[in-house]
Amino acid sequence: MSPMFYLYLSAVLFTLGAVGVLLRRNAIVVFMCIELMLNAANLALVTFSRINGNLDGQIIAFFVMVVAAAEVVVGLAVIVAVFRTRRSASVDDVNLLKY
Amino acid sequence: MLTTHAASGVFSVTWLIIAIPLASAAVLILGGRRTDRWGHLLGVAAPLASFVLGLVEFATLVGKPEVERSIDNHVFGWTIVEGFHADIGLQVDALSISFVLLITGVGSLIHIYSIGYMAHDPKRRLFFGYFNLFVAAMLLLVLGDNYLALYIGWEGVGLASYLLIGFWSYKPSAATAAKKAFVVNRVGDFGLSVAIMVMFATFGTFSFTGVFSAVHGADPATLNAIGLLLLLGACGKSAQVPLQSWLLDAMEGPTPVSALIHAATMVTAGVYLVARSAPIFDLAPTAQLAVTVVGAVTLLFGAIIGCAKDDIKKALAASTMSQIGYMILAVGLGPAGYAFGIAHLLTHGFFKAGLFLGAGSVMHATKDEVDMRRFGGLAKPMPLTFATFGLAYLAIIGFPGLSGWFTKDAIIDAAYHKGGTSGFVLGSAALIGAGITAFYMSRVVFMTFLGRPRWEADVHPHESPKVMTWPMILLAVGSIGAGYVLMLGGRFANFLAPVVGHSEEPSVQPASTAGLVTLAAMVVGVGIAALMYLRRPVPAVAPAGSFATVAARRDLYGDAFNESVFMRPGQYLTRLLVFFDNRVVDGAVNGIAAFFGGFSGRLRYVQTGFVRSYALSMLGGVAILVAALLMVRG
């Protein structure tokens, strides 16, 4: 099986994630879409690692996972805090910080 | 002629001549009220001490052989850097010691007189402090052995005159007059400073010996330029046309200040500058001609103004302008005239100080009245003042045997001896000036001391105290004797010759043709004045007068000229510049600021607060970056 298919899958997953971030209002869903984009990137990194025959891509994928885990912790805490004060998880309702 | 000798003996303390009045000025100005009780005594002692030191040096100098009569005294190195060396040194020679004796001698007498004149002024101590500063600055001016030291003294004199003319600064007129004197002097100072810069650029030195030994072989155009710039400086300090306008307003200061400015310091500086720069002017015929023209124009200018002034001090001020014109004319004549110009300066120092102190005495007696139409018949209550003023008057109009006769006739004669058309014109101008001098000075004396009393009912004229009359008596003695001492046998000319050069002309005889004509002009002037102001009663209010009288009363429109030619265009120019600054410069700066303010105000609305729109712009940005990257690499 050609490694290129993994890259196509990665691109499709990333696009799905990006579209979801741009179109969905629910903060949880937006969050999940971001995770989707991160994992698409991971998939691409691992694939490139395979193509090039070294471990650089796999190592970076581990770093991405660590960052994603940390992000989940902070992000979910923010979402919960926002929901408690505003009774809403819509990202469009959180728009006080503007001109 | 240009060699100098190292100082030894009494000459090694020449710096004390300047330092004593300077230290006294510092004590009096900085000491404050605690020096009030004895301040005037210190103020008088300082110039007297300098005078004694000057006399000792003069006696020592006369005792030396002629070739050794120029003593240079290095005081300290002022600025020493690579390629530039400015020293402060003092030069004692025939010319500078003559000025030192005039400044400290006549200056001391005026100081003594001021004890009485300023007795009731609460700031008398400060007055003496400024007086000493004035004397110290003037002494530095004449003793410096280079143009830089001269310039320091020159500026010091300007500062001191500003402080003294505006001494009664609570009077707006005095404050304005002081400012005017300062501003007009700045124009002259500009000329002098540029002259010094040109000298340094051309010869690489400031020192008199250095410059004067380099002038031979220098470009005549450069020398003419230096000469004309020096003349501009001299015009400013000596109140010569076209920078004459400050002198009449300077009468706002206390009368002793006028005496000091007109007799001993300040206005003589221009004459000194030209005489000291003799080696430059001797090689710059154009500049020299300009000097004589300025002198001749000013001597007539001042004389004409003097005829119409009813203010006794302003009449005397106009006469100073005119007499300084004679001196400038004389020193512009080259070696033939230097000695006469300086001699006239010295005799003028005596009789003009006497006239001003006499005028001060009259004002003292008449509750500070200065309008001569309110005097009249003052000879009876003030016999001493009348006698001393009268002797000084006879000296200034050139009455035979008195000092002015010797020196003024010599100048007129020397001008005629110049030869050619210019000699005839200059000599005739000086001759006519002598006639007018006789007229307006007689007018002053007749209106003040003779005729019927015209003073107010509550004025009780009385003779001044001894501390004021004694200086006047001594000055009157000088007015009589100075001529004999200086001029008989060409003594002063020989004394000055090592500094300013020998005259080829035979020594002038007072009984020459020009002398007789001058005498006739003087008699005519006095006669006309007697007809107008002795035979006829003097009206208490000035009559309307002819066109010429009105012009002379208004200083021959000197102020009007300055206002229309310099002040108004200057004001328009500043207004234009203010407009340019407000609209164009500020407009550009403010416009740019307003543009960015407005632009960023609009740009702010990009910050909508919607997370998804930020995400979109991020995505767009990344997409553009990636596309750009691909294009560059592709």
XYZ file of C-alpha atoms in Angstrom:
733
model
C 0.000 0.000 0.000
C 1.485 3.363 -1.046
C 2.292 5.805 1.813
C 0.603 8.492 -0.232
C -2.818 7.207 0.835
C -1.984 8.038 4.445
C -1.183 11.555 3.347
C -4.462 11.870 1.493
C -6.289 10.652 4.588
C -4.350 13.163 6.677
C -5.337 15.991 4.319
C -8.995 14.963 4.402
C -8.958 14.788 8.203
C -7.266 18.219 8.479
C -9.791 19.794 6.120
C -12.658 18.292 8.100
C -11.166 19.724 11.282
C -10.595 23.161 9.786
C -14.099 23.365 8.355
C -15.512 22.271 11.684
C -13.586 25.014 13.566
C -14.857 27.619 11.148
C -18.474 26.520 10.925
C -19.527 25.043 14.286
C -20.572 27.220 17.213
C -20.424 24.702 20.038
C -17.153 25.149 21.879
C -16.838 21.386 22.607
C -17.206 20.539 18.927
C -14.741 23.279 17.911
C -12.383 21.786 20.423
C -12.790 18.283 19.021
C -12.147 19.613 15.523
C -8.874 21.152 16.708
C -7.901 17.729 18.086
C -8.799 16.279 14.709
C -6.447 18.738 12.959
C -3.647 17.941 15.394
C -4.060 14.219 14.808
C -4.146 14.740 11.043
C -0.839 16.502 11.385
C 0.477 13.627 13.518
C -0.545 11.158 10.849
C 1.293 13.178 8.204
C 4.408 13.387 10.397
C 4.463 9.646 11.018
C 3.962 9.004 7.318
C 6.855 11.249 6.390
C 8.928 9.464 8.994
C 8.149 6.208 7.246
C 8.881 7.642 3.793
C 12.232 9.100 4.862
C 13.145 6.067 6.932
C 14.117 7.946 10.084
C 12.472 8.657 13.439
C 12.305 12.502 13.394
C 8.607 12.641 12.422
C 7.607 10.106 15.078
C 9.424 12.048 17.806
C 7.716 15.286 16.799
C 4.376 13.423 16.805
C 4.992 12.582 20.464
C 5.616 16.236 21.219
C 2.373 17.157 19.467
C 0.499 14.609 21.612
C 1.949 16.132 24.788
C 0.966 19.613 23.675
C -2.498 18.376 22.710
C -2.966 16.777 26.137
C -1.960 19.988 27.862
C -4.261 21.940 25.584
C -7.168 19.701 26.382
C -6.638 20.288 30.110
C -6.563 24.096 29.784
C -9.197 24.305 27.045
C -11.768 22.140 28.780
C -11.251 24.086 32.006
C -11.890 27.346 30.114
C -14.999 25.918 28.466
C -16.388 24.712 31.801
C -15.666 28.080 33.412
C -17.368 29.935 30.545
C -20.378 27.629 30.678
C -20.758 28.197 34.433
C -20.860 31.991 34.088
C -22.756 32.391 30.802
C -24.889 29.251 30.676
C -23.755 28.691 27.108
C -21.035 26.806 25.286
C -21.374 28.800 22.054
C -18.148 30.467 20.937
C -20.135 33.331 19.413
C -21.443 34.305 22.836
C -17.906 34.869 24.110
C -17.250 38.118 22.253
C -16.683 40.736 24.955
C -12.964 41.212 24.121
C -13.275 43.378 21.006
C -12.947 46.936 19.761
C 57.237 98.538 15.653
C 55.698 95.153 16.259
C 58.218 93.714 18.682
C 57.065 93.281 22.244
C 59.073 92.718 25.375
C 58.468 90.320 28.225
C 56.966 91.850 31.317
C 59.084 92.485 34.381
C 58.865 94.604 37.517
C 55.623 96.549 37.844
C 54.414 95.265 34.464
C 54.167 91.684 35.728
C 51.201 92.728 37.883
C 49.360 94.460 35.051
C 46.556 91.970 35.538
C 45.829 93.638 38.884
C 44.620 96.754 37.005
C 41.723 94.664 35.714
C 41.409 92.288 38.659
C 40.908 94.956 41.336
C 37.720 96.506 39.890
C 36.531 93.060 38.820
C 36.940 91.671 42.350
C 35.261 94.745 43.782
C 32.380 94.301 41.340
C 32.038 90.665 42.419
C 31.969 91.627 46.115
C 29.407 94.381 45.551
C 27.114 92.419 43.233
C 27.249 89.111 45.130
C 27.666 90.554 48.623
C 24.089 91.744 48.891
C 22.750 94.117 51.522
C 25.532 93.488 54.055
C 27.841 95.573 51.834
C 25.410 98.507 51.683
C 27.154 100.565 54.376
C 30.652 100.616 52.881
C 29.967 99.422 49.303
C 30.337 102.837 47.677
C 33.721 103.351 49.350
C 35.021 100.017 48.009
C 33.540 100.908 44.625
C 35.520 104.169 44.545
C 38.707 102.660 45.952
C 38.948 99.980 43.234
C 39.307 102.233 40.150
C 41.512 104.601 42.165
C 43.871 101.704 42.955
C 43.928 100.774 39.273
C 44.617 104.410 38.415
C 47.600 104.523 40.779
C 48.945 101.273 39.312
C 48.397 102.671 35.807
C 50.267 105.874 36.724
C 53.222 103.867 38.038
C 53.300 101.807 34.837
C 52.990 104.955 32.733
C 55.922 106.567 34.537
C 58.012 103.403 34.111
C 57.032 103.183 30.437
C 58.007 106.784 29.727
C 61.366 106.136 31.397
C 62.175 103.364 28.945
C 63.754 103.883 25.531
C 61.170 104.216 22.771
C 61.802 100.804 21.192
C 61.092 98.986 24.472
C 57.744 100.639 25.132
C 55.588 97.650 24.273
C 55.386 95.134 27.060
C 53.585 91.854 26.696
C 52.357 90.056 29.762
C 51.159 86.503 29.320
C 48.493 85.784 31.942
C 47.219 82.292 31.223
C 46.543 79.845 28.441
C 42.806 79.868 27.973
C 42.048 77.170 25.437
C 44.839 74.849 24.349
C 43.916 72.044 21.957
C 45.599 70.527 18.946
C 45.955 73.186 16.289
C 44.271 75.908 18.331
C 45.837 78.083 20.955
C 44.005 80.912 22.692
C 45.961 82.790 25.333
C 44.905 85.636 27.526
C 47.698 88.160 27.591
C 47.972 91.850 28.381
C 49.867 94.366 26.325
C 51.054 97.623 27.828
C 52.140 100.182 25.286
C 51.635 103.856 24.575
C 48.114 103.371 23.230
C 46.764 101.050 25.913
C 48.318 102.951 28.828
C 46.734 106.190 27.544
C 43.353 104.499 27.626
C 44.033 102.945 31.041
C 44.772 106.376 32.487
C 41.647 107.880 30.883
C 39.381 105.039 31.981
C 40.620 104.819 35.558
C 41.335 108.549 35.987
C 38.141 110.079 34.624
C 36.284 106.941 35.724
C 37.405 107.439 39.337
C 36.216 111.041 39.313
C 32.817 109.919 38.043
C 32.761 107.239 40.762
C 33.429 109.856 43.443
C 30.729 112.115 42.008
C 28.276 109.206 42.082
C 28.635 108.910 45.865
C 26.784 112.197 46.093
C 24.525 111.810 43.078
C 23.255 108.358 44.042
C 23.206 109.049 47.794
C 19.448 108.611 48.048
C 19.179 105.560 45.829
C 18.497 102.363 47.820
C 20.544 100.350 45.306
C 23.633 102.584 45.356
C 25.872 99.639 46.309
C 24.698 97.632 43.268
C 25.208 100.700 41.105
C 28.850 100.816 42.136
C 29.158 97.091 41.478
C 27.995 97.582 37.878
C 30.244 100.641 37.572
C 33.293 98.599 38.582
C 32.264 95.845 36.182
C 32.060 98.427 33.427
C 35.541 99.740 34.216
C 37.018 96.222 34.476
C 35.535 95.160 31.126
C 36.769 98.321 29.428
C 40.253 97.813 30.882
C 40.351 94.259 29.547
C 39.251 95.620 26.174
C 42.152 98.055 25.938
C 44.807 95.914 27.664
C 44.239 92.594 25.870
C 47.079 91.602 23.567
C 44.842 89.732 21.145
C 41.465 90.161 19.497
C 39.864 87.424 21.576
C 40.666 89.151 24.879
C 39.495 92.404 23.318
C 36.248 90.713 22.353
C 35.659 89.480 25.915
C 36.089 93.019 27.191
C 33.924 94.278 24.323
C 31.048 92.015 25.358
C 31.597 92.833 29.039
C 31.207 96.518 28.234
C 27.983 95.723 26.376
C 26.629 93.810 29.379
C 27.599 96.503 31.880
C 26.055 99.246 29.730
C 22.850 97.219 29.520
C 22.737 96.841 33.309
C 23.441 100.530 33.906
C 21.189 102.074 31.251
C 18.398 99.918 32.642
C 19.431 100.583 36.244
C 16.061 102.167 36.969
C 14.351 99.280 35.258
C 11.055 99.994 37.000
C 10.697 102.733 34.397
C 9.508 101.043 31.180
C 11.391 103.646 29.120
C 14.678 102.746 30.863
C 14.127 99.022 30.389
C 13.369 99.575 26.698
C 16.371 101.837 26.237
C 18.653 99.222 27.808
C 17.255 96.559 25.530
C 17.650 98.805 22.513
C 21.270 99.564 23.372
C 21.961 95.871 23.760
C 20.261 94.859 20.510
C 21.891 97.598 18.417
C 25.249 96.704 19.953
C 24.739 93.079 18.966
C 24.729 94.163 15.312
C 28.135 95.726 15.790
C 29.385 92.779 17.866
C 28.416 90.537 14.969
C 30.720 92.541 12.704
C 33.594 92.312 15.154
C 33.169 88.587 15.738
C 33.068 87.849 12.002
C 36.153 90.043 11.551
C 37.981 87.990 14.195
C 36.895 84.747 12.504
C 38.128 85.974 9.122
C 41.412 86.975 10.762
C 41.812 83.548 12.305
C 40.939 81.831 9.023
C 43.417 84.001 7.108
C 46.319 84.416 9.524
C 45.738 81.532 11.946
C 46.114 83.714 15.021
C 44.273 86.248 17.153
C 47.246 88.054 18.652
C 47.965 91.636 17.642
C 51.629 90.885 16.937
C 50.759 87.774 14.916
C 48.073 89.435 12.811
C 49.958 92.684 12.258
C 53.142 90.957 11.152
C 51.113 88.859 8.686
C 49.159 91.701 7.046
C 51.992 92.647 4.724
C 51.520 90.475 1.681
C 47.960 89.520 2.573
C 45.207 89.805 -0.024
C 43.967 93.448 -0.087
C 40.373 92.258 -0.570
C 40.577 90.228 2.648
C 42.075 93.181 4.496
C 39.325 95.464 3.214
C 36.714 92.943 4.339
C 38.289 92.701 7.806
C 38.504 96.488 7.962
C 34.854 96.994 7.032
C 33.730 94.355 9.555
C 35.840 96.013 12.261
C 34.223 99.309 11.263
C 30.793 97.746 11.751
C 31.870 96.711 15.252
C 33.209 100.184 15.927
C 29.933 101.732 14.682
C 27.935 99.677 17.160
C 29.987 100.508 20.254
C 30.774 104.085 19.305
C 27.226 104.940 18.175
C 28.212 105.900 14.648
C 25.782 106.101 11.742
C 24.075 103.712 10.929
C 24.135 102.165 14.437
C 23.704 105.453 16.294
C 20.126 105.070 17.465
C 20.805 103.608 20.914
C 22.904 106.468 22.245
C 20.152 109.059 22.702
C 17.818 106.583 24.387
C 20.670 105.521 26.670
C 20.074 108.803 28.529
C 17.431 106.938 30.509
C 20.180 105.721 32.838
C 21.392 107.758 35.820
C 23.510 110.764 34.736
C 26.875 109.385 36.006
C 26.268 106.385 33.735
C 25.989 108.734 30.775
C 29.206 110.412 31.858
C 30.985 107.060 32.155
C 29.658 105.744 28.837
C 30.421 108.946 26.957
C 33.710 110.009 28.477
C 35.685 107.077 29.775
C 34.289 103.813 28.480
C 32.083 102.215 25.856
C 31.869 104.757 23.024
C 35.636 105.190 22.970
C 36.005 101.463 22.287
C 35.307 101.867 18.562
C 37.996 104.518 18.212
C 40.402 102.281 20.120
C 39.563 99.337 17.861
C 40.331 101.279 14.697
C 43.500 102.822 16.137
C 44.697 99.457 17.469
C 44.048 97.842 14.076
C 46.089 100.567 12.383
C 48.357 98.105 10.497
C 45.252 96.519 8.927
C 43.596 99.803 7.995
C 46.820 101.264 6.594
C 46.789 98.502 3.966
C 43.020 98.640 3.328
C 42.295 101.968 1.596
C 38.627 101.173 0.924
C 37.933 100.381 4.562
C 39.861 103.449 5.612
C 37.799 105.657 3.335
C 34.638 104.092 4.753
C 35.873 104.938 8.270
C 36.363 108.587 7.368
C 32.976 108.778 5.643
C 31.230 107.254 8.665
C 33.047 109.709 10.913
C 32.185 112.736 8.782
C 28.519 111.737 8.376
C 28.144 111.051 12.091
C 29.770 114.276 13.204
C 27.236 116.258 11.160
C 24.382 113.918 12.099
C 25.030 114.293 15.822
C 25.574 118.022 15.552
C 22.277 118.578 13.725
C 20.350 116.487 16.264
C 22.020 118.418 19.073
C 20.603 121.682 17.756
C 16.980 120.692 18.319
C 16.999 118.756 21.590
C 15.426 120.454 24.590
C 16.501 117.655 26.942
C 19.901 118.709 28.292
C 21.186 115.133 28.480
C 20.059 114.311 24.951
C 21.709 117.453 23.616
C 24.941 116.347 25.292
C 24.484 112.800 23.968
C 24.114 114.124 20.422
C 27.286 116.119 20.977
C 29.089 112.933 22.047
C 27.953 111.235 18.847
C 29.316 114.187 16.910
C 32.640 114.323 18.786
C 33.183 110.563 18.402
C 32.540 111.195 14.702
C 35.541 113.560 14.755
C 37.681 110.849 16.356
C 36.571 108.172 13.883
C 37.247 110.600 11.049
C 40.713 111.242 12.460
C 41.694 107.603 12.922
C 40.373 106.911 9.409
C 42.924 109.357 8.032
C 45.740 106.909 8.684
C 49.049 107.737 10.396
C 48.359 111.452 9.924
C 45.325 111.265 12.186
C 45.724 108.472 14.747
C 47.456 110.608 17.348
C 44.952 113.452 16.895
C 41.973 111.112 17.135
C 43.261 109.576 20.372
C 44.265 112.980 21.706
C 40.778 114.308 20.992
C 39.404 111.234 22.717
C 41.433 112.013 25.845
C 40.537 115.710 25.956
C 36.923 114.821 25.136
C 37.024 112.454 28.123
C 37.694 115.451 30.365
C 35.259 117.981 28.981
C 32.422 115.595 28.201
C 32.617 114.073 31.689
C 32.613 117.642 33.007
C 29.544 118.519 30.932
C 27.617 115.429 32.011
C 28.520 115.824 35.669
C 27.464 119.475 35.362
C 24.154 118.408 33.816
C 23.734 115.902 36.643
C 24.439 118.646 39.147
C 21.767 120.834 37.510
C 19.268 117.971 37.597
C 20.176 117.323 41.211
C 19.331 120.929 42.000
C 16.057 121.080 40.071
C 14.260 117.879 41.097
C 15.542 115.856 38.116
C 14.266 118.319 35.544
C 15.948 117.770 32.154
C 13.989 120.196 29.943
C 16.234 123.160 29.242
C 13.159 125.320 28.685
C 12.537 125.025 32.430
C 16.051 126.086 33.453
C 17.446 129.537 32.706
C 19.474 131.777 34.988
C 20.965 128.890 36.940
C 24.387 130.582 36.970
C 23.495 132.582 40.063
C 22.403 129.785 42.449
C 25.000 127.336 41.098
C 28.221 129.294 40.465
C 30.592 126.319 40.743
C 28.564 124.178 38.370
C 28.330 127.116 35.972
C 32.075 127.710 36.088
C 33.049 124.066 35.492
C 30.326 123.513 32.884
C 31.346 126.756 31.192
C 35.007 125.736 30.983
C 34.069 122.341 29.555
C 31.777 124.152 27.102
C 34.569 126.448 25.965
C 36.779 123.384 25.554
C 34.285 121.490 23.409
C 33.573 124.386 21.042
C 37.320 124.843 20.572
C 37.836 128.152 22.349
C 41.475 129.117 21.756
C 43.794 127.839 24.451
C 41.500 125.155 25.817
C 41.983 121.488 25.150
C 39.310 121.052 22.457
C 40.915 123.812 20.392
C 44.183 121.906 20.130
C 42.731 118.551 19.246
C 39.729 119.472 17.090
C 41.662 121.956 14.978
C 44.322 119.328 14.480
C 41.700 116.896 13.151
C 40.189 119.469 10.769
C 43.647 120.408 9.556
C 44.655 116.779 9.093
C 41.459 116.137 7.096
C 42.279 119.034 4.740
C 45.838 117.776 4.457
C 44.570 114.442 3.153
C 44.356 116.215 -0.172
C 42.136 115.616 -3.166
C 38.369 115.890 -3.273
C 37.845 113.547 -0.354
C 40.191 115.604 1.827
C 38.324 118.789 0.978
C 34.894 117.230 1.594
C 35.943 115.630 4.883
C 37.688 118.761 6.081
C 34.719 120.956 5.178
C 32.314 118.575 6.930
C 34.468 118.745 10.051
C 34.637 122.534 9.742
C 30.871 122.915 9.391
C 30.472 120.480 12.274
C 32.668 122.727 14.412
C 30.395 125.684 13.656
C 27.262 123.696 14.511
C 28.948 122.397 17.681
C 29.535 125.971 18.771
C 25.876 126.765 18.087
C 24.230 123.915 19.937
C 26.609 123.904 22.896
C 26.086 127.663 23.281
C 22.367 126.990 23.112
C 22.702 124.500 25.998
C 24.669 126.947 28.129
C 22.467 129.959 27.334
C 19.218 128.107 27.951
C 20.468 126.485 31.168
C 22.566 129.053 32.958
C 21.780 132.446 31.443
C 18.625 134.392 30.693
C 15.609 134.723 32.976
C 14.780 131.901 35.415
C 12.010 129.688 34.023
C 11.931 127.000 36.688
C 8.780 125.936 38.532
C 7.751 127.728 41.713
C 8.518 124.780 44.002
C 12.074 124.306 42.653
C 14.827 125.875 44.752
C 18.118 125.409 42.924
C 21.160 124.995 45.152
C 24.811 124.152 44.657
C 25.685 120.448 44.858
C 27.672 118.969 47.775
C 31.472 118.961 47.737
C 31.715 115.283 46.802
C 30.050 116.221 43.522
C 31.686 119.579 42.850
C 35.288 118.477 43.378
C 35.285 115.940 40.530
C 33.749 118.641 38.336
C 36.517 121.079 39.298
C 39.235 118.505 38.554
C 37.638 117.710 35.182
C 37.491 121.425 34.379
C 41.204 121.663 35.150
C 41.745 118.732 32.779
C 39.623 120.445 30.117
C 41.947 123.434 30.298
C 45.277 121.688 30.646
C 45.018 118.446 28.680
C 45.543 120.212 25.363
C 48.849 121.784 26.420
C 50.104 118.528 27.899
C 49.224 116.416 24.877
C 49.633 118.622 21.853
C 52.449 121.115 22.420
C 55.487 120.048 20.435
C 53.709 116.991 19.079
C 54.457 115.226 22.368
C 51.540 112.789 22.274
C 52.028 112.000 18.592
C 55.635 111.030 19.311
C 54.555 108.965 22.307
C 52.009 107.025 20.211
C 54.225 106.709 17.146
C 55.670 103.258 18.018
C 52.142 101.818 18.035
C 50.318 103.563 15.213
C 53.171 104.717 12.998
C 54.804 108.045 12.240
C 53.059 110.855 10.476
C 54.790 112.252 7.429
C 52.905 115.524 7.829
C 54.590 118.332 9.676
C 53.065 118.892 13.104
C 49.958 120.987 12.814
C 50.039 124.636 13.768
C 46.885 125.915 15.487
C 47.301 129.238 13.698
C 47.001 127.728 10.205
C 44.418 128.892 7.686
C 42.046 126.078 8.587
C 42.498 127.004 12.236
C 41.472 130.602 11.568
C 38.449 129.545 9.523
C 37.463 127.134 12.291
C 37.715 129.961 14.765
C 35.475 132.084 12.540
C 32.942 129.236 12.269
C 32.928 128.932 16.052
C 32.327 132.653 16.520
C 29.469 132.567 14.004
C 27.909 129.560 15.781
C 28.094 131.217 19.186
C 26.799 134.456 17.698
C 23.718 132.854 16.154
C 22.993 131.023 19.394
C 23.324 134.306 21.320
C 20.910 136.035 18.931
C 18.348 133.245 19.211
C 18.545 132.336 22.891
C 20.009 135.370 24.713
C 18.438 138.327 22.930
C 15.032 136.725 22.624
C 13.232 135.109 25.576
C 13.090 131.305 25.456
C 9.493 130.085 25.187
C 8.500 127.558 27.851
C 6.889 125.340 25.229
C 8.906 124.362 22.188
C 7.712 126.187 19.055
C 6.531 124.041 16.151
C 9.712 124.714 14.218
C 10.651 124.191 10.610
C 10.896 120.901 8.770
C 14.582 120.625 9.682
C 13.913 121.241 13.387
C 11.214 118.592 13.484
C 13.525 116.120 11.735
C 16.347 116.840 14.173
C 14.004 116.511 17.164
C 13.137 113.059 15.900
C 16.829 112.098 15.656
C 16.805 112.698 11.876
C 14.349 109.815 11.561
C 16.948 107.266 12.605
C 14.377 105.307 14.592
C 11.741 105.671 11.870
C 14.260 104.335 9.363
C 15.154 101.369 11.535
C 11.509 100.650 12.193
C 10.426 100.760 8.568
C 13.474 99.039 7.085
C 14.407 96.471 9.712
C 11.707 96.157 12.357
C 8.553 95.967 10.193
C 9.973 93.615 7.549
C 11.425 91.618 10.410
C 8.015 91.407 12.015
C 6.451 90.407 8.716
C 9.125 87.792 8.252
C 8.566 86.361 11.719
C 4.815 86.393 11.136
C 5.356 84.549 7.859
C 7.601 82.053 9.605
C 5.068 81.570 12.388
C 2.384 80.981 9.754
C 4.676 78.561 7.914
C 5.482 76.791 11.162
C 1.845 76.548 12.216
C 0.421 75.532 8.892
C 3.124 73.701 6.963
C 5.410 72.142 9.553
C 2.813 71.568 12.240
C 0.304 70.730 9.491
C 2.509 67.948 8.135
C 3.183 66.517 11.574
C -0.412 66.795 12.743
C -1.717 65.523 9.375
C 0.370 62.360 9.575
C -0.762 61.806 13.146
C -4.417 62.398 12.191
C -4.127 60.014 9.236
C -2.772 57.188 11.362
C -5.258 57.987 14.118
C -8.178 57.734 11.693
C -6.776 54.707 9.886
C -6.180 52.740 13.063
C -9.607 53.814 14.313
C -11.099 52.062 11.294
C -8.737 49.138 11.579
C -9.930 48.536 15.124
C -13.252 47.164 13.846
C -11.425 44.135 12.496
C -11.294 42.992 16.123
C -14.883 41.688 16.186
C -14.587 39.465 19.215
C -15.802 36.425 17.224
C -13.350 33.579 17.615
C -14.391 31.990 14.339
C -13.557 35.085 12.311
C -10.089 35.128 13.874
C -9.749 31.482 12.976
C -10.716 32.271 9.393
C -8.139 35.053 9.106
C -5.524 32.717 10.568
C -6.393 30.071 8.041
C -6.359 32.601 5.229
C -3.010 33.922 6.404
C -1.468 30.485 6.610
C -2.861 29.619 3.186
C -1.297 32.770 1.721
C 2.020 31.994 3.421
C 2.049 28.460 2.126
C 1.118 29.620 -1.362
C 3.888 32.231 -1.271
C 6.368 29.658 -0.040
C 5.407 27.261 -2.796
C 5.688 29.958 -5.434
C 9.118 31.070 -4.229
C 10.469 27.555 -4.015
C 8.692 26.348 -7.126
